[in-house]
């Protein structure tokens, strides 16, 4: 049984979504992707919130 992490870092999220880390950071800078800032430099993404965000932005039939 594989345990999924609750939070992902930028690079892990980028790999999961098949996007570049740079594009993920741009989405964060634009305020388009939900995230949690931990300290000054660390950004984490709640996997549940990211999945909801994806569902909200889905185009066409699923």
Coordinates of C-alpha atoms in Angstrom, one line a residue:
X1 CA 0.0 0.0 0.0
X2 CA 1.4 3.3 -1.1
X3 CA 1.0 6.3 1.3
X4 CA 0.4 9.6 -0.5
X5 CA 1.9 12.7 1.1
X6 CA -0.5 15.4 2.2
X7 CA 1.8 18.2 1.1
X8 CA 4.1 18.5 -1.9
X9 CA 7.0 20.8 -2.7
X10 CA 7.2 22.7 -6.0
X11 CA 9.3 20.2 -7.9
X12 CA 7.1 17.2 -6.8
X13 CA 3.9 19.0 -7.8
X14 CA 5.4 19.9 -11.1
X15 CA 6.3 16.3 -11.8
X16 CA 2.9 15.1 -10.7
X17 CA 1.2 17.6 -13.1
X18 CA 3.7 17.2 -15.9
X19 CA 4.5 21.0 -15.7
X20 CA 7.7 22.8 -15.1
X21 CA 8.6 24.1 -11.6
X22 CA 9.0 27.5 -13.2
X23 CA 5.4 27.4 -14.3
X24 CA 4.2 26.3 -10.9
X25 CA 6.0 29.2 -9.3
X26 CA 4.4 31.6 -11.9
X27 CA 0.9 30.3 -10.9
X28 CA 1.8 31.0 -7.3
X29 CA 3.1 34.5 -8.1
X30 CA -0.1 35.2 -10.0
X31 CA -2.3 34.0 -7.1
X32 CA -3.8 31.3 -9.3
X33 CA -2.7 28.2 -7.4
X34 CA -3.4 27.5 -3.7
X35 CA -0.3 27.1 -1.5
X36 CA 1.0 27.3 2.0
X37 CA 4.1 29.3 2.8
X38 CA 6.3 27.7 5.5
X39 CA 9.0 30.2 6.5
X40 CA 10.5 32.6 4.1
X41 CA 11.4 30.4 1.2
X42 CA 9.5 27.1 1.5
X43 CA 6.2 26.7 -0.4
X44 CA 4.0 23.6 0.1
X45 CA 1.0 22.5 -1.8
X46 CA -1.9 20.7 -0.1
X47 CA -2.7 17.8 -2.4
X48 CA -6.4 17.9 -1.6
X49 CA -6.6 21.6 -2.4
X50 CA -4.6 21.1 -5.6
X51 CA -7.0 18.4 -6.7
X52 CA -10.0 20.7 -6.0
X53 CA -8.2 23.5 -8.0
X54 CA -7.8 21.1 -10.9
X55 CA -11.5 20.1 -10.8
X56 CA -12.5 23.7 -10.8
X57 CA -10.4 24.4 -13.9
X58 CA -11.3 21.3 -15.8
X59 CA -12.7 22.1 -19.3
X60 CA -15.1 19.7 -21.0
X61 CA -16.5 16.4 -19.8
X62 CA -14.7 14.4 -17.1

